[in-house]
mmCIF file of C-alpha atoms in Angstrom:
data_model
loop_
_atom_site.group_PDB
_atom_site.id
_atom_site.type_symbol
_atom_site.label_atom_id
_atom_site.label_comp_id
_atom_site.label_asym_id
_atom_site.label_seq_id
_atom_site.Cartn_x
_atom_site.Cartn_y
_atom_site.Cartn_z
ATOM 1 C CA UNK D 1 86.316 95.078 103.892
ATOM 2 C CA UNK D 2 89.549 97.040 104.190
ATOM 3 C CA UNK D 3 91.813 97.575 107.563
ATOM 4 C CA UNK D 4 92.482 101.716 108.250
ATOM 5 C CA UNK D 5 95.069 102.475 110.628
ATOM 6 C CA UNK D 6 94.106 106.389 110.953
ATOM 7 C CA UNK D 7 94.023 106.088 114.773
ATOM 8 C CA UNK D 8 97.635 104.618 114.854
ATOM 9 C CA UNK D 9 98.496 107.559 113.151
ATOM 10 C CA UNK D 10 97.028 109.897 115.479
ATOM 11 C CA UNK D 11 98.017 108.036 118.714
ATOM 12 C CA UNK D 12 101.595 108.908 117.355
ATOM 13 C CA UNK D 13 100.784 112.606 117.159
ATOM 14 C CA UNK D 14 99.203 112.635 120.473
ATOM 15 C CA UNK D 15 102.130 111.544 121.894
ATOM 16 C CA UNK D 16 104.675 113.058 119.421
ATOM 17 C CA UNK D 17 106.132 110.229 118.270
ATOM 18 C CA UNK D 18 107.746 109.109 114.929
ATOM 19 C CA UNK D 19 107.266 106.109 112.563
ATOM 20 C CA UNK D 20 111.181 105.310 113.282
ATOM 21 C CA UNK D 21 110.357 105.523 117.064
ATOM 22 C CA UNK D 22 107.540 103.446 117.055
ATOM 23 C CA UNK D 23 110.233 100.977 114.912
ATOM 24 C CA UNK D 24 112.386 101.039 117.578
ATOM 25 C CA UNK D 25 109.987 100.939 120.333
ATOM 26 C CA UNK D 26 107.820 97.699 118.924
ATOM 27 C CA UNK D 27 110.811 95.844 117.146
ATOM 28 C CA UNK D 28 109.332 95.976 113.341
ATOM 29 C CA UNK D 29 111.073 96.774 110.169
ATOM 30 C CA UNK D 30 110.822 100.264 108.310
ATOM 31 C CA UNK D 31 108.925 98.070 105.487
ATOM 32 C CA UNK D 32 106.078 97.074 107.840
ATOM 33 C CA UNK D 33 105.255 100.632 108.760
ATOM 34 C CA UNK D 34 105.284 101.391 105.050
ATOM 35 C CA UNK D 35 102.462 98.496 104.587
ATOM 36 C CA UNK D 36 100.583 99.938 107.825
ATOM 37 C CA UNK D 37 101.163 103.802 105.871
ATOM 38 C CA UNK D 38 99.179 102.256 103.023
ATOM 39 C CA UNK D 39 96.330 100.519 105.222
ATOM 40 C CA UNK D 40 97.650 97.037 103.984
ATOM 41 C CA UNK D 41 97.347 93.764 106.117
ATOM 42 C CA UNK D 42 99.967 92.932 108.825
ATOM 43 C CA UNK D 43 100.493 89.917 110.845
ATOM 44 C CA UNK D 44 98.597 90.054 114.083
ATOM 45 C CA UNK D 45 101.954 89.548 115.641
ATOM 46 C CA UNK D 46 102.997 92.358 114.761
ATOM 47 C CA UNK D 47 100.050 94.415 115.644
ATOM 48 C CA UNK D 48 100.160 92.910 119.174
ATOM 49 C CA UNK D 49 104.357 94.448 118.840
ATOM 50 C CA UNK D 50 102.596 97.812 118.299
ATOM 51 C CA UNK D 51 100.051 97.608 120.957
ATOM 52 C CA UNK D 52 103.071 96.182 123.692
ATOM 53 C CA UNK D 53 104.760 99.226 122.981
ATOM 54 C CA UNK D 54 102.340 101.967 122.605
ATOM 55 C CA UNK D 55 100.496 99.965 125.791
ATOM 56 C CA UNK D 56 96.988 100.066 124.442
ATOM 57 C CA UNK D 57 94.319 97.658 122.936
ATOM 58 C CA UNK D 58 94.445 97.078 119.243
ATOM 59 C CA UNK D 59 91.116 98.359 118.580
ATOM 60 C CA UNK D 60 92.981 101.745 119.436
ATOM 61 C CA UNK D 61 95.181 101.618 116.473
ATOM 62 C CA UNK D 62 93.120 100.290 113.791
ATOM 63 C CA UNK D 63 89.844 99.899 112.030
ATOM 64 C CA UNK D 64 87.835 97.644 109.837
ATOM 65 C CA UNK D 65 85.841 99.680 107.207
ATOM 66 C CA UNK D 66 83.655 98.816 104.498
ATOM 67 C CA UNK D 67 84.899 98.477 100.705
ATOM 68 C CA UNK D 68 83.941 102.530 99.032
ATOM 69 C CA UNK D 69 83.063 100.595 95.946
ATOM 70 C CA UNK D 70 80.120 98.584 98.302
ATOM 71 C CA UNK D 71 78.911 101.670 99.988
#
């Protein structure tokens, strides 16, 4: 399984938001939003961070998919 954080992306657009604004607005480093740009894992803390500031539910921002190699 592999995390996809498409809808973050697009919750940013929708409200026309940065990356360096959500940085600000949750407290995490430029490096974590790098790791989220990839789809890599993050501490939950952090996701809850996210969610506090963009004040929705973390099943808004990201995904679990299946592995394209076990489709």
């Amino acid at each position: 399984m592999a995390v996809s954080y498409k809808k973050l992306w697009h919750i940013l657009l929708d409200r026309d938001m940065l990356k360096k604004d959500l940085s600000v607005a949750a407290g995490v480093s430029k490096a974590t939003l790098t790791r989220l740009t990839k789809n890599e894992t993050v501490n939950l803390d952090i996701m809850l961070k996210i969610c506090k500031a963009l004040k929705c539910d973390i099943s808004d921002i990201m995904e679990i998919v299946p592995d394209k190699d076990k489709v």
